[in-house]
Amino acid sequence: MTCNCVDAPVPPLFGVQTLFAAQHTSESCGANGLPLTPNSITILGNAQKLKTLNHPNLVSHLDFIRKQHGRIILVSQYFNRSLWTESKNFSLLIPLEKVLSWTHKVLSALTYLNNNGLVHRFLTPQYILLDEEDNVKLFNYGIYYMTNSGKNITFPIGKLKYTAPEVLVLDRASNKSGPKTDSWSLGIIVLELLLGAQLWPTLKLSQIIRKILSLTHCTDVVMRLAREMGRLTIYQSLPTELKDFLSKCICMDATKRMCPKELYDHKIFSLYEYSKILSNKCYSCKHPLRQMKLNQVYYLWKLAGGDVEWALKKKGLLRNESSILLLPRLIILEGTLYGNTRNQSCLLDLQIIELSLDLLVNRLQHLKITDYDPLIDQIKECDDTTDKLPLVIREKDTEYQFHRIVLFDRLLSSFPFKLDKLITEAKKDIPPYFRGEIWACLLNVCGDTENTYLSIDKETAGVTDRQIEVDIPRCHQYNDLLSSSVAHKKLKRVLKAWLVSHPEYVYWQGLDSLCAPFVYLNFCKEHVAYACLTAFVKKYLNDVFLRDNSAVIREYLIKLFHLIAFHDPQLANHLDDKGFIPDLFAIPWFLTMFSHVFPMHKIFHLWDKLLLGDSSYPLFVGLSILTQLRSTLLNSGFNECILLFSDLPEVDIEKCVFESSKFSDVTPRSITFRKHEFRTETREHDPCLIYEILQNEFSPRISVYDLQELKKSSHKFLVVDSRAQECYIEKSIPGSLNIPVKEEDFADENFDLEPSPELSALVNNRGSVLIVVDNDNELNKVNKFCRFLVKKEYPKVCSLHGGIEVLETFNILVPAILF
């Protein structure tokens, strides 16, 4: 039994390769008039599927990195043992049972690839790896798929002597290799293993091509190859079933050649007890890092300072050449280049660089074995110093992220039973590694989302298809992954699925930006992206995508202005004087939940908090953005404000998130209550008002429920009763302040309150929540009194919804005691 030990060595677990994508010809635009997508971006988009493949006989793909000049860096699981090293360059005879065991596992992996629409096309002994326990792991199986069957690169895929004959004679642009291509490659490898010799080890490429093509006229290809290897006698001594297996692999007629799935069921595997061969079990101590998921280890390795590019530079695979040496000698009018030197780096380099994990091991060396496998309730809490660091620093701290990954790995595996704990931890911060999964949990995405998504018709043409196709190529195209054609197709499918499943809604520009973060985080799980988008729109954008959404949008905008007046009366007065209303700048904010305003990395941090808030939280985000721009706005006229928002200045997103949370915590819920927001129930005295009423009010309303909550809480508040004194004495709110005013008083622009003990009390309570109350039929007077107080720059001014009458229902009113 293998034990875990933090002092055990950690061998390299990852291997790195690099290749170059082909450059486009002189044409810079496609048929639609848009710039051609670089082949390197196309490769990057295709490659994401490889991360989803999971089979015991395949290495795991971990990362694909796009660099300048079309370079693609591939990071995957790697082992330094292969069939090539085990056979000592095919100078030894390997037991038949062992060869059959390896072969059957390779066929199992190839069948899995074929079922997922992939062909290896690069099958060689060097790329059939063996782990510590002698398990077969196919390597390099994704290059043919990710390069669009080799069309996006300038070099051939595969090692010539293991390549099927039809690959050499058919046009690769119009003829894709099928599963039977790998059967030929595997047959040659098995033949070399069985005979203990290499095929054509000293021949040049041109000679090998002639040899392969000469097999066309041969009746028994396998015997011919065995003779050329000098091992005819050994071949003839092989069992008949094994010869039949080889002939079904190494068959010139591709139509008669068996595919991997058929070979997997060949009778040779039932005749020999190869499955009883004991694997080389490793009983030495293992570092607990090796028990973590590979992609988690790789993520932590990068945080610890691991640099893939530096590893390539050290081995000479990443060489920079002077730009002037790459210039062509002649460029004709059509754009064709002549005389540019061919760069050797544009060819495929088969060298694989192992990545040392020493940096990560040293960074985590002081951790205990229990830190790697703790109980949820015993997971180490973050110390105060780390918890107070800025979010961007916490996201780069290796040890901090290690503990967060361990914690959330457990919480996500126990969802939804530990949802409360997950929400509590997510309020601290969300680790980037798990962001997509955590968002799905916060949006309560569960159930059979995949079958639901598959059942939706996403292919039938619709009236919005043209607009979607125009918008998507402009959606977050600075992001390499989202700019790929694969991402464009995914975005379109998810958007169409949402529109089809919500016939009451229509496509509005901006919906693509709203969908993009979910597609990016769930790139290979479209059904999850669709489910997240559905839940997100329902919670934060209910009815926003109706054909006539004017009432919903206007309500959002007027509520934002009420919130400005509530928290920052000076700014509200200035914007009102200049006529700069939220309608002029905030519509894209709420239509796309800021995803059209900020780049993707800022959206992630913003939505981390947004998803933890209720449907009113976007209003506080808008307020916090205005707070950052406050000094500029106060010193700007109407035209300057327009220019300011036409090119929004840099916004500190961490400060924005912090301030929005602070505003949300100190704002009564009914202040931001909207008629069109999604809710399960509406209480009788909630301020559910139409826009026509809201637009005539400068300050928001508060409900009697929030008034009761304020009385129970530690928040300071003061009720200002504007009724006549005799009415106030008869019945009033305990602790309230009576400042009797008349509606006609506010007709005088120079009106002010007379000095009095009540006025002194009002001034002393500046900063508290000021709730103006009066009879329900005195609504105009209440609105004017609130506007008067806001002009005097009193913050947190609001009125009681329902008037003094609503308090009678709750038995709050008592006879008053005057100052």
Tab-separated table of N, CA, C and O in Angstrom, residues 664-722:
chain	number	residue	atom	x	y	z
A	664	SER	N	-25.022	48.340	0.072
A	664	SER	CA	-26.093	47.354	0.192
A	664	SER	C	-26.403	47.044	1.648
A	664	SER	O	-27.572	46.885	2.027
A	665	ASP	N	-25.369	46.976	2.478
A	665	ASP	CA	-25.551	46.623	3.886
A	665	ASP	C	-26.309	47.699	4.663
A	665	ASP	O	-27.008	47.380	5.637
A	666	VAL	N	-26.157	48.960	4.271
A	666	VAL	CA	-26.748	50.053	5.057
A	666	VAL	C	-28.019	50.608	4.423
A	666	VAL	O	-28.575	51.586	4.922
A	667	THR	N	-28.473	49.994	3.334
A	667	THR	CA	-29.662	50.489	2.641
A	667	THR	C	-30.851	49.583	2.917
A	667	THR	O	-30.782	48.374	2.662
A	668	PRO	N	-31.947	50.120	3.468
A	668	PRO	CA	-33.159	49.299	3.642
A	668	PRO	C	-33.601	48.695	2.315
A	668	PRO	O	-33.555	49.350	1.274
A	669	ARG	N	-34.037	47.466	2.355
A	669	ARG	CA	-34.370	46.730	1.143
A	669	ARG	C	-35.439	47.425	0.316
A	669	ARG	O	-35.377	47.448	-0.921
A	670	SER	N	-36.432	48.031	0.969
A	670	SER	CA	-37.540	48.618	0.217
A	670	SER	C	-37.129	49.851	-0.567
A	670	SER	O	-37.844	50.271	-1.478
A	671	ILE	N	-35.978	50.430	-0.244
A	671	ILE	CA	-35.485	51.589	-0.998
A	671	ILE	C	-35.301	51.227	-2.469
A	671	ILE	O	-35.530	52.036	-3.364
A	672	THR	N	-34.863	50.008	-2.726
A	672	THR	CA	-34.566	49.573	-4.096
A	672	THR	C	-35.627	48.614	-4.646
A	672	THR	O	-35.415	47.979	-5.678
A	673	PHE	N	-36.752	48.502	-3.965
A	673	PHE	CA	-37.807	47.581	-4.400
A	673	PHE	C	-38.331	47.988	-5.767
A	673	PHE	O	-38.671	49.153	-5.989
A	674	ARG	N	-38.379	47.029	-6.707
A	674	ARG	CA	-38.865	47.314	-8.055
A	674	ARG	C	-40.091	46.457	-8.365
A	674	ARG	O	-40.133	45.284	-8.006
A	675	LYS	N	-41.010	47.060	-9.050
A	675	LYS	CA	-42.244	46.358	-9.420
A	675	LYS	C	-41.960	45.173	-10.330
A	675	LYS	O	-42.613	44.129	-10.246
A	676	HIS	N	-40.946	45.303	-11.222
A	676	HIS	CA	-40.689	44.279	-12.243
A	676	HIS	C	-39.633	43.258	-11.829
A	676	HIS	O	-39.287	42.392	-12.633
A	677	GLU	N	-39.101	43.356	-10.634
A	677	GLU	CA	-38.084	42.379	-10.239
A	677	GLU	C	-38.734	41.034	-9.965
A	677	GLU	O	-39.924	40.949	-9.639
A	678	PHE	N	-37.932	39.972	-10.101
A	678	PHE	CA	-38.463	38.630	-9.861
A	678	PHE	C	-38.520	38.381	-8.354
A	678	PHE	O	-37.556	38.592	-7.636
A	679	ARG	N	-39.661	37.951	-7.877
A	679	ARG	CA	-39.815	37.645	-6.460
A	679	ARG	C	-40.891	36.577	-6.313
A	679	ARG	O	-41.798	36.466	-7.141
A	680	THR	N	-40.804	35.844	-5.248
A	680	THR	CA	-41.776	34.768	-5.018
A	680	THR	C	-43.040	35.298	-4.368
A	680	THR	O	-44.118	34.727	-4.531
A	681	GLU	N	-42.915	36.416	-3.626
A	681	GLU	CA	-44.097	36.979	-2.990
A	681	GLU	C	-43.928	38.488	-2.798
A	681	GLU	O	-42.810	38.994	-2.747
A	682	THR	N	-45.049	39.183	-2.702
A	682	THR	CA	-45.055	40.621	-2.424
A	682	THR	C	-45.955	40.864	-1.212
A	682	THR	O	-47.125	40.463	-1.213
A	683	ARG	N	-45.382	41.513	-0.205
A	683	ARG	CA	-46.166	41.809	0.986
A	683	ARG	C	-47.080	43.018	0.733
A	683	ARG	O	-46.811	43.845	-0.132
A	684	GLU	N	-48.100	43.113	1.540
A	684	GLU	CA	-49.165	44.100	1.307
A	684	GLU	C	-48.635	45.530	1.270
A	684	GLU	O	-49.076	46.348	0.459
A	685	HIS	N	-47.688	45.849	2.137
A	685	HIS	CA	-47.245	47.231	2.269
A	685	HIS	C	-45.879	47.482	1.634
A	685	HIS	O	-45.218	48.466	1.963
A	686	ASP	N	-45.452	46.616	0.723
A	686	ASP	CA	-44.222	46.882	-0.034
A	686	ASP	C	-44.488	47.978	-1.062
A	686	ASP	O	-45.576	48.017	-1.660
A	687	PRO	N	-43.531	48.876	-1.291
A	687	PRO	CA	-43.740	49.979	-2.249
A	687	PRO	C	-43.654	49.515	-3.701
A	687	PRO	O	-42.678	49.763	-4.410
A	688	CYS	N	-44.700	48.831	-4.145
A	688	CYS	CA	-44.750	48.323	-5.523
A	688	CYS	C	-45.430	49.376	-6.387
A	688	CYS	O	-46.663	49.401	-6.530
A	689	LEU	N	-44.628	50.288	-6.977
A	689	LEU	CA	-45.159	51.472	-7.644
A	689	LEU	C	-44.875	51.456	-9.138
A	689	LEU	O	-43.857	50.920	-9.579
A	690	ILE	N	-45.748	52.102	-9.890
A	690	ILE	CA	-45.527	52.223	-11.331
A	690	ILE	C	-44.579	53.382	-11.596
A	690	ILE	O	-44.377	54.263	-10.742
A	691	TYR	N	-44.031	53.405	-12.798
A	691	TYR	CA	-43.005	54.395	-13.133
A	691	TYR	C	-43.540	55.821	-13.055
A	691	TYR	O	-42.836	56.746	-12.631
A	692	GLU	N	-44.776	56.031	-13.466
A	692	GLU	CA	-45.351	57.378	-13.486
A	692	GLU	C	-45.346	58.010	-12.095
A	692	GLU	O	-45.223	59.235	-11.956
A	693	ILE	N	-45.498	57.207	-11.064
A	693	ILE	CA	-45.422	57.719	-9.687
A	693	ILE	C	-43.981	57.944	-9.269
A	693	ILE	O	-43.639	58.971	-8.676
A	694	LEU	N	-43.115	57.001	-9.614
A	694	LEU	CA	-41.714	57.091	-9.212
A	694	LEU	C	-41.025	58.313	-9.798
A	694	LEU	O	-40.202	58.948	-9.124
A	695	GLN	N	-41.348	58.650	-11.042
A	695	GLN	CA	-40.634	59.751	-11.695
A	695	GLN	C	-40.957	61.101	-11.083
A	695	GLN	O	-40.227	62.075	-11.268
A	696	ASN	N	-42.070	61.195	-10.336
A	696	ASN	CA	-42.444	62.452	-9.683
A	696	ASN	C	-41.847	62.573	-8.287
A	696	ASN	O	-42.104	63.560	-7.593
A	697	GLU	N	-41.088	61.578	-7.876
A	697	GLU	CA	-40.483	61.586	-6.545
A	697	GLU	C	-38.970	61.637	-6.671
A	697	GLU	O	-38.380	60.911	-7.471
A	698	PHE	N	-38.359	62.503	-5.868
A	698	PHE	CA	-36.909	62.664	-5.912
A	698	PHE	C	-36.221	61.710	-4.944
A	698	PHE	O	-35.082	61.305	-5.165
A	699	SER	N	-36.919	61.368	-3.877
A	699	SER	CA	-36.360	60.478	-2.853
A	699	SER	C	-37.131	59.167	-2.834
A	699	SER	O	-38.313	59.125	-3.202
A	700	PRO	N	-36.510	58.109	-2.397
A	700	PRO	CA	-37.185	56.802	-2.395
A	700	PRO	C	-38.167	56.673	-1.233
A	700	PRO	O	-38.211	57.504	-0.330
A	701	ARG	N	-38.933	55.607	-1.269
A	701	ARG	CA	-39.857	55.286	-0.182
A	701	ARG	C	-39.314	54.101	0.606
A	701	ARG	O	-38.611	53.245	0.066
A	702	ILE	N	-39.707	54.065	1.878
A	702	ILE	CA	-39.336	52.947	2.729
A	702	ILE	C	-40.619	52.285	3.222
A	702	ILE	O	-41.638	52.958	3.435
A	703	SER	N	-40.593	50.981	3.383
A	703	SER	CA	-41.792	50.271	3.827
A	703	SER	C	-41.854	50.226	5.350
A	703	SER	O	-40.851	50.415	6.048
A	704	VAL	N	-43.030	49.963	5.853
A	704	VAL	CA	-43.207	49.855	7.298
A	704	VAL	C	-42.421	48.669	7.854
A	704	VAL	O	-41.979	48.682	9.006
A	705	TYR	N	-42.213	47.650	7.022
A	705	TYR	CA	-41.441	46.487	7.477
A	705	TYR	C	-39.985	46.874	7.757
A	705	TYR	O	-39.392	46.443	8.744
A	706	ASP	N	-39.417	47.709	6.865
A	706	ASP	CA	-38.043	48.152	7.074
A	706	ASP	C	-37.955	49.122	8.246
A	706	ASP	O	-36.920	49.183	8.930
A	707	LEU	N	-38.997	49.893	8.480
A	707	LEU	CA	-39.015	50.773	9.644
A	707	LEU	C	-38.937	49.947	10.929
A	707	LEU	O	-38.202	50.287	11.867
A	708	GLN	N	-39.663	48.863	10.955
A	708	GLN	CA	-39.610	47.973	12.118
A	708	GLN	C	-38.228	47.336	12.270
A	708	GLN	O	-37.725	47.184	13.385
A	709	GLU	N	-37.610	46.973	11.125
A	709	GLU	CA	-36.270	46.400	11.180
A	709	GLU	C	-35.256	47.417	11.694
A	709	GLU	O	-34.338	47.070	12.438
A	710	LEU	N	-35.413	48.682	11.300
A	710	LEU	CA	-34.506	49.728	11.772
A	710	LEU	C	-34.611	49.887	13.290
A	710	LEU	O	-33.613	50.138	13.979
A	711	LYS	N	-35.827	49.740	13.819
A	711	LYS	CA	-36.022	49.870	15.262
A	711	LYS	C	-35.315	48.748	16.020
A	711	LYS	O	-34.836	48.939	17.142
A	712	LYS	N	-35.221	47.587	15.384
A	712	LYS	CA	-34.566	46.446	16.034
A	712	LYS	C	-33.044	46.474	15.868
A	712	LYS	O	-32.318	45.878	16.646
A	713	SER	N	-32.575	47.139	14.801
A	713	SER	CA	-31.144	47.110	14.467
A	713	SER	C	-30.404	48.237	15.162
A	713	SER	O	-30.981	49.059	15.884
A	714	SER	N	-29.095	48.270	14.889
A	714	SER	CA	-28.243	49.309	15.480
A	714	SER	C	-28.108	50.524	14.562
A	714	SER	O	-27.415	51.476	14.908
A	715	HIS	N	-28.746	50.490	13.378
A	715	HIS	CA	-28.662	51.616	12.449
A	715	HIS	C	-29.415	52.824	13.015
A	715	HIS	O	-30.535	52.686	13.533
A	716	LYS	N	-28.819	53.976	12.889
A	716	LYS	CA	-29.456	55.194	13.379
A	716	LYS	C	-30.519	55.662	12.397
A	716	LYS	O	-30.296	55.648	11.187
A	717	PHE	N	-31.664	56.080	12.929
A	717	PHE	CA	-32.717	56.608	12.071
A	717	PHE	C	-33.523	57.625	12.871
A	717	PHE	O	-33.517	57.642	14.105
A	718	LEU	N	-34.214	58.468	12.139
A	718	LEU	CA	-35.057	59.489	12.757
A	718	LEU	C	-36.296	59.654	11.890
A	718	LEU	O	-36.200	59.857	10.681
A	719	VAL	N	-37.469	59.583	12.534
A	719	VAL	CA	-38.729	59.792	11.837
A	719	VAL	C	-39.103	61.266	11.966
A	719	VAL	O	-39.168	61.806	13.083
A	720	VAL	N	-39.296	61.922	10.831
A	720	VAL	CA	-39.683	63.332	10.806
A	720	VAL	C	-41.154	63.411	10.413
A	720	VAL	O	-41.532	63.087	9.280
A	721	ASP	N	-41.972	63.812	11.372
A	721	ASP	CA	-43.434	63.892	11.159
A	721	ASP	C	-43.778	65.315	10.738
A	721	ASP	O	-43.569	66.274	11.490
A	722	SER	N	-44.306	65.478	9.525
A	722	SER	CA	-44.573	66.813	8.984
A	722	SER	C	-46.019	67.246	9.165
A	722	SER	O	-46.448	68.264	8.617
